């Protein structure tokens, strides 16, 4: 029977997937066979005739487990799944049996099994399968991932603990993620004081990293549901800055920051041509990650030709510059199997980013 860990969280965007990737990378050095399952997933894709959760597909692709993809995502919540469930259209389908059956089969196949939840402890309650209930059903020790902080972490963990304890799930500890190095020692001190009486251990996750927090060109393309033109080999490039091409061309160029996604109005021919021309120069290519060309007006024929010939990655959107900037500002980038640069970074920094042995000892 496999050793198990249920990777829970206090909410969205805590970094569960980053922790799961790191766990997988490090566990494979200690255990001969390491598996993964996302019991239910609200963000799904069609893969090889299966509707599967995006995180399950990420792990399958990143670690060569595609043969197990159906077991790794036993309940994929398609767009109308919740409505169908509440309307009684899925009464003949035992979701709990689907989850338990998949986990039991994976337990027989692997020595160490990573089970990734979806959001906070109560997510899934609408279909009768909250994270807390699933953790109990499959008898998996729980580690709760949380973002850094003191008061907000204590509050959020207590809120989630109440549900896990009500369901009878076994919470062993918390993994504090996105830590600020300068505050790490003090944060850990107070969190350990707060949770020691509850016998909940505090362990470190990753320090905050803009590499993980920032989007890739591929992510921006998916955000707008529009193709990435130009050199698509740059799709995994990480965007560290987003700037508006509102000033004169010279001022825009002088103000370029590292790996910038520039939002350019389609009528700004001179700026489009300048950026396209500079993209051939290595020093500027480091600064220009790509363009979002916005607006209803068509780009002039000659500017479009120069843009295409330059190979600079760009996305053409009809929305206004203000609408594009708002969408980008409100977005939270998620890691996908296409984000090779991020995946490489996580695995390269796994040992110093997270204490696997401390977590493994709690299971």
Coordinates of C-alpha atoms in Angstrom, one line a residue:
X1 CA 0.0 0.0 0.0
X2 CA 1.4 3.4 -1.0
X3 CA 2.4 6.1 1.4
X4 CA 0.0 9.0 0.8
X5 CA -0.2 12.8 1.2
X6 CA -3.2 15.0 0.5
X7 CA -2.1 18.4 -0.6
X8 CA -4.8 20.8 0.6
X9 CA -4.9 24.6 0.7
X10 CA -6.5 27.5 2.5
X11 CA -7.7 28.8 -0.8
X12 CA -6.8 29.5 -4.4
X13 CA -3.4 30.6 -5.6
X14 CA -1.5 29.3 -2.5
X15 CA 0.8 27.3 -4.7
X16 CA -0.5 23.8 -4.4
X17 CA 0.6 22.8 -7.8
X18 CA 4.1 24.1 -7.2
X19 CA 4.3 22.1 -4.0
X20 CA 2.9 19.0 -5.8
X21 CA 5.6 19.3 -8.5
X22 CA 8.3 19.6 -5.9
X23 CA 7.0 16.7 -4.0
X24 CA 6.9 14.6 -7.1
X25 CA 10.5 15.6 -8.1
X26 CA 11.9 14.9 -4.6
X27 CA 9.9 11.8 -3.8
X28 CA 11.1 10.1 -7.0
X29 CA 14.6 10.3 -5.6
X30 CA 13.6 8.3 -2.5
X31 CA 10.7 6.1 -3.7
X32 CA 10.9 3.8 -6.7
X33 CA 7.3 4.5 -7.9
X34 CA 5.6 7.8 -7.3
X35 CA 2.0 8.6 -8.5
X36 CA -0.4 11.5 -8.6
X37 CA -4.1 12.0 -8.5
X38 CA -6.5 15.0 -8.6
X39 CA -9.7 13.5 -7.2
X40 CA -11.9 16.1 -8.7
X41 CA -10.9 19.1 -10.8
X42 CA -12.9 22.2 -11.9
X43 CA -10.6 23.2 -14.7
X44 CA -10.6 20.6 -17.4
X45 CA -9.3 19.9 -20.9
X46 CA -10.0 17.3 -23.5
X47 CA -7.0 15.0 -23.8
X48 CA -6.9 11.7 -25.7
X49 CA -10.7 11.5 -25.7
X50 CA -10.8 12.0 -21.9
X51 CA -12.0 15.1 -20.0
X52 CA -9.2 15.6 -17.5
X53 CA -8.2 18.1 -14.9
X54 CA -5.5 20.6 -16.0
X55 CA -3.2 19.9 -13.0
X56 CA -3.5 16.1 -13.6
X57 CA -2.5 16.6 -17.2
X58 CA 0.4 18.8 -16.1
X59 CA 1.8 16.1 -13.8
X60 CA 1.2 13.4 -16.4
X61 CA 3.1 15.3 -19.1
X62 CA 5.9 16.6 -16.9
X63 CA 6.6 13.2 -15.4
X64 CA 5.7 10.8 -18.2
X65 CA 2.6 9.3 -16.6
X66 CA 0.2 9.7 -19.5
X67 CA -0.9 6.1 -19.3
X68 CA -2.5 6.7 -15.9
X69 CA -4.3 9.9 -16.9
X70 CA -7.8 8.4 -16.5
X71 CA -7.0 7.3 -13.0
X72 CA -5.2 10.6 -12.2
X73 CA -8.4 12.6 -12.9
X74 CA -11.4 10.4 -11.9
X75 CA -13.9 13.2 -11.6
X76 CA -13.5 16.1 -14.1
X77 CA -16.1 18.8 -13.5
X78 CA -17.0 20.0 -17.0
X79 CA -18.9 23.3 -17.5
X80 CA -22.4 22.1 -16.7
X81 CA -21.4 19.3 -14.2
X82 CA -22.6 21.2 -11.1
X83 CA -26.0 22.0 -12.7
X84 CA -26.4 18.4 -13.9
X85 CA -25.6 17.1 -10.5
X86 CA -28.0 19.4 -8.7
X87 CA -30.8 18.6 -11.2
X88 CA -30.4 14.9 -10.5
X89 CA -29.0 14.0 -13.9
X90 CA -26.0 12.2 -12.3
X91 CA -27.8 10.3 -9.6
X92 CA -26.7 7.0 -11.1
X93 CA -23.1 7.9 -10.9
X94 CA -21.3 7.5 -7.5
X95 CA -18.7 10.1 -7.5
X96 CA -17.3 8.9 -4.2
X97 CA -16.8 5.4 -5.7
X98 CA -15.1 6.9 -8.7
X99 CA -12.6 8.7 -6.5
X100 CA -12.0 5.9 -4.1
X101 CA -11.7 3.3 -6.9
X102 CA -9.1 5.4 -8.7
X103 CA -7.1 6.0 -5.5
X104 CA -7.1 2.4 -4.5
X105 CA -5.9 1.3 -7.9
X106 CA -3.1 3.9 -7.8
X107 CA -2.2 2.8 -4.2
X108 CA -1.5 -0.7 -5.5
X109 CA 0.7 0.6 -8.4
X110 CA 2.8 3.2 -6.5
X111 CA 4.9 3.4 -3.4
X112 CA 4.2 7.1 -2.8
X113 CA 1.0 8.8 -3.9
X114 CA 0.5 12.6 -4.1
X115 CA -3.2 13.6 -3.9
X116 CA -3.9 17.2 -4.8
X117 CA -7.0 18.9 -3.6
X118 CA -8.9 21.8 -5.3
X119 CA -9.0 25.1 -3.5
X120 CA -10.0 25.4 0.2
X121 CA -11.4 22.6 2.3
X122 CA -15.0 23.2 1.4
X123 CA -14.5 23.2 -2.4
X124 CA -16.5 20.3 -3.9
X125 CA -19.3 20.4 -1.3
X126 CA -21.8 21.2 -4.0
X127 CA -21.3 17.7 -5.5
X128 CA -21.0 16.0 -2.1
X129 CA -17.2 15.7 -2.3
X130 CA -15.5 18.4 -0.4
X131 CA -11.7 18.2 -0.1
X132 CA -12.1 17.4 3.6
X133 CA -14.5 14.6 2.9
X134 CA -12.3 13.1 0.1
X135 CA -9.2 13.2 2.4
X136 CA -11.2 11.1 5.0
X137 CA -12.7 8.8 2.3
X138 CA -9.2 7.8 1.1
X139 CA -7.6 7.9 4.5
X140 CA -4.8 10.3 3.4
X141 CA -2.8 12.5 5.9
X142 CA -3.4 16.1 5.0
X143 CA -0.8 18.9 4.6
X144 CA -2.4 22.4 4.1
X145 CA -0.6 24.8 1.8
X146 CA -1.0 28.4 2.7
X147 CA 0.5 31.7 1.5
X148 CA 2.9 33.6 3.8
X149 CA 1.8 35.8 6.7
X150 CA 0.9 35.5 10.3
X151 CA -2.6 36.6 11.3
X152 CA -4.2 35.8 7.9
X153 CA -2.5 32.4 7.9
X154 CA -3.6 31.5 11.4
X155 CA -7.2 32.6 10.6
X156 CA -7.4 30.8 7.3
X157 CA -5.9 27.5 8.6
X158 CA -8.3 27.5 11.6
X159 CA -11.2 28.0 9.2
X160 CA -10.1 25.0 7.2
X161 CA -9.1 22.9 10.1
X162 CA -12.7 23.1 11.4
X163 CA -14.0 21.4 8.3
X164 CA -11.3 18.8 8.1
X165 CA -11.8 17.9 11.8
X166 CA -15.6 17.7 11.3
X167 CA -15.1 15.2 8.5
X168 CA -12.6 13.2 10.7
X169 CA -9.6 13.9 8.3
X170 CA -6.1 13.7 9.7
X171 CA -4.3 17.1 9.3
X172 CA -0.6 16.7 10.0
X173 CA 0.7 20.1 9.2
X174 CA 0.9 23.2 7.1
X175 CA 3.3 24.2 4.3
X176 CA 3.9 27.9 4.3
X177 CA 4.5 29.0 0.7
X178 CA 5.5 32.2 -1.0
X179 CA 7.6 33.3 1.9
X180 CA 9.4 36.6 1.9
X181 CA 13.1 35.8 2.9
X182 CA 13.4 38.9 5.1
X183 CA 10.3 37.9 7.1
X184 CA 10.7 34.1 7.1
X185 CA 12.3 33.6 10.5
X186 CA 9.8 35.8 12.3
X187 CA 6.8 34.3 10.4
X188 CA 7.9 30.8 11.2
X189 CA 8.4 31.6 14.9
X190 CA 4.9 32.9 15.4
X191 CA 3.2 30.3 13.3
X192 CA 4.9 27.5 15.2
X193 CA 3.8 29.1 18.5
X194 CA 0.2 29.3 17.2
X195 CA -0.1 25.7 15.9
X196 CA 2.1 23.7 18.3
X197 CA -0.8 23.4 20.8
X198 CA -2.9 21.8 18.0
X199 CA -0.1 19.3 17.1
X200 CA 0.0 20.8 13.6
X201 CA 3.5 21.1 12.4
X202 CA 4.8 24.1 10.3
X203 CA 7.1 23.4 7.4
X204 CA 8.6 25.6 4.7
X205 CA 7.4 25.8 1.1
X206 CA 9.0 28.0 -1.5
X207 CA 10.1 31.6 -1.1
X208 CA 8.1 34.1 -3.2
X209 CA 9.5 34.0 -6.8
X210 CA 8.4 36.3 -9.7
X211 CA 9.4 33.4 -12.0
X212 CA 6.5 31.4 -10.6
X213 CA 4.1 34.3 -10.1
X214 CA 4.5 35.9 -13.5
X215 CA 2.7 34.7 -16.7
X216 CA 4.2 33.2 -19.8
X217 CA 3.4 34.2 -23.4
X218 CA 1.4 30.9 -23.8
X219 CA -0.7 31.8 -20.7
X220 CA -1.5 35.3 -22.2
X221 CA -2.5 33.6 -25.4
X222 CA -4.9 31.3 -23.6
X223 CA -6.2 34.2 -21.4
X224 CA -7.4 36.0 -24.5
X225 CA -8.2 32.8 -26.4
X226 CA -6.2 34.0 -29.3
X227 CA -3.2 32.6 -31.2
X228 CA 0.4 33.6 -30.5
X229 CA 2.0 34.8 -33.7
X230 CA 5.7 35.2 -34.5
X231 CA 8.3 32.8 -32.9
X232 CA 6.1 30.3 -31.1
X233 CA 9.2 28.7 -29.6
X234 CA 9.2 31.6 -27.2
X235 CA 5.8 30.6 -25.8
X236 CA 7.3 29.5 -22.5
X237 CA 9.1 32.8 -22.0
X238 CA 8.2 34.3 -18.6
X239 CA 6.9 37.9 -18.6
X240 CA 8.3 39.9 -15.8
X241 CA 6.9 43.3 -16.7
X242 CA 3.8 44.7 -18.5
X243 CA 4.1 48.2 -20.0
X244 CA 1.9 50.4 -22.0
X245 CA 3.2 51.8 -25.2
X246 CA 1.6 55.2 -24.7
X247 CA 4.5 57.6 -24.8
X248 CA 6.7 58.5 -27.8
X249 CA 8.7 55.6 -29.3
X250 CA 11.9 56.9 -27.9
X251 CA 10.5 57.2 -24.4
X252 CA 9.0 53.7 -24.6
X253 CA 12.3 52.2 -25.8
X254 CA 14.3 54.0 -23.1
X255 CA 11.9 52.8 -20.4
X256 CA 12.0 49.1 -21.4
X257 CA 12.4 46.7 -18.4
X258 CA 13.5 43.1 -18.3
X259 CA 11.3 40.7 -20.3
X260 CA 8.5 43.2 -21.0
X261 CA 5.2 42.5 -22.6
X262 CA 4.3 45.7 -24.4
X263 CA 0.7 46.7 -25.0
X264 CA 0.6 48.7 -28.3
X265 CA -2.3 50.3 -29.9
X266 CA -2.8 49.0 -33.5
X267 CA -2.5 52.6 -34.9
X268 CA 1.0 53.1 -33.5
X269 CA 2.8 52.2 -36.6
X270 CA 6.1 53.8 -35.7
X271 CA 6.2 52.0 -32.3
X272 CA 5.3 48.7 -33.8
X273 CA 8.0 49.1 -36.5
X274 CA 10.6 50.2 -33.9
X275 CA 10.0 47.4 -31.5
X276 CA 10.0 44.8 -34.4
X277 CA 13.3 46.2 -35.6
X278 CA 15.0 46.2 -32.2
X279 CA 13.9 42.6 -31.6
X280 CA 16.8 41.4 -33.8
X281 CA 19.3 43.0 -31.4
X282 CA 20.1 40.5 -28.5
X283 CA 20.2 43.3 -25.8
X284 CA 16.7 44.4 -26.8
X285 CA 15.4 40.8 -27.3
X286 CA 16.1 40.3 -23.6
X287 CA 13.9 43.2 -22.8
X288 CA 11.1 42.6 -25.3
X289 CA 9.2 39.4 -24.5
X290 CA 6.4 40.2 -26.9
X291 CA 3.6 42.5 -27.9
X292 CA -0.2 42.7 -27.4
X293 CA -1.4 44.7 -30.4
X294 CA -4.8 46.1 -29.3
X295 CA -7.6 48.1 -30.9
X296 CA -10.2 47.9 -33.7
X297 CA -8.1 49.7 -36.3
X298 CA -6.1 47.4 -38.7
X299 CA -2.4 47.6 -38.6
X300 CA -1.1 49.1 -41.8
X301 CA 0.2 46.7 -44.5
X302 CA 3.8 47.7 -44.3
X303 CA 3.9 47.7 -40.5
X304 CA 2.2 44.3 -40.5
X305 CA 4.8 42.9 -42.9
X306 CA 7.7 44.2 -40.7
X307 CA 6.0 42.8 -37.6
X308 CA 5.6 39.4 -39.2
X309 CA 9.2 39.4 -40.6
X310 CA 10.7 40.2 -37.3
X311 CA 9.6 37.0 -35.6
X312 CA 8.6 39.0 -32.5
X313 CA 5.9 37.1 -30.6
X314 CA 2.6 39.0 -30.6
X315 CA -1.1 38.6 -29.9
X316 CA -3.6 40.6 -31.9
X317 CA -6.7 41.6 -29.8
X318 CA -9.7 43.7 -30.7
X319 CA -10.2 45.1 -27.2
X320 CA -9.0 48.6 -26.2
X321 CA -5.6 49.1 -24.5
X322 CA -7.4 49.9 -21.3
X323 CA -9.4 46.6 -21.4
X324 CA -6.3 44.6 -22.2
X325 CA -4.3 46.1 -19.4
X326 CA -7.2 45.5 -16.9
X327 CA -7.5 41.9 -18.0
X328 CA -3.7 41.3 -17.6
X329 CA -3.6 43.1 -14.2
X330 CA -6.5 41.0 -12.8
X331 CA -5.1 37.7 -14.1
X332 CA -3.4 35.1 -11.9
X333 CA -1.0 32.8 -13.9
X334 CA -1.3 29.1 -13.4
X335 CA 1.4 26.6 -14.3
X336 CA 0.6 24.4 -17.2
X337 CA 2.5 21.5 -18.9
X338 CA 3.7 23.9 -21.6
X339 CA 5.5 26.2 -19.0
X340 CA 8.8 24.4 -19.4
X341 CA 10.8 27.2 -18.0
X342 CA 8.8 27.3 -14.8
X343 CA 8.8 23.5 -14.4
X344 CA 12.6 23.4 -14.8
X345 CA 13.0 26.2 -12.2
X346 CA 10.8 24.3 -9.7
X347 CA 12.7 21.1 -10.1
X348 CA 16.1 22.9 -10.0
X349 CA 15.1 24.6 -6.7
X350 CA 13.0 21.9 -5.2
X351 CA 15.5 20.8 -2.5
X352 CA 16.3 24.3 -1.3
X353 CA 12.7 25.4 -1.7
X354 CA 11.0 22.8 0.3
X355 CA 12.0 20.3 3.0
X356 CA 10.8 17.0 1.7
X357 CA 12.2 14.9 4.4
X358 CA 10.4 17.0 7.1
X359 CA 7.1 16.5 5.2
X360 CA 7.7 12.9 4.6
X361 CA 8.4 12.3 8.3
X362 CA 4.9 13.6 9.1
X363 CA 3.1 11.1 6.9

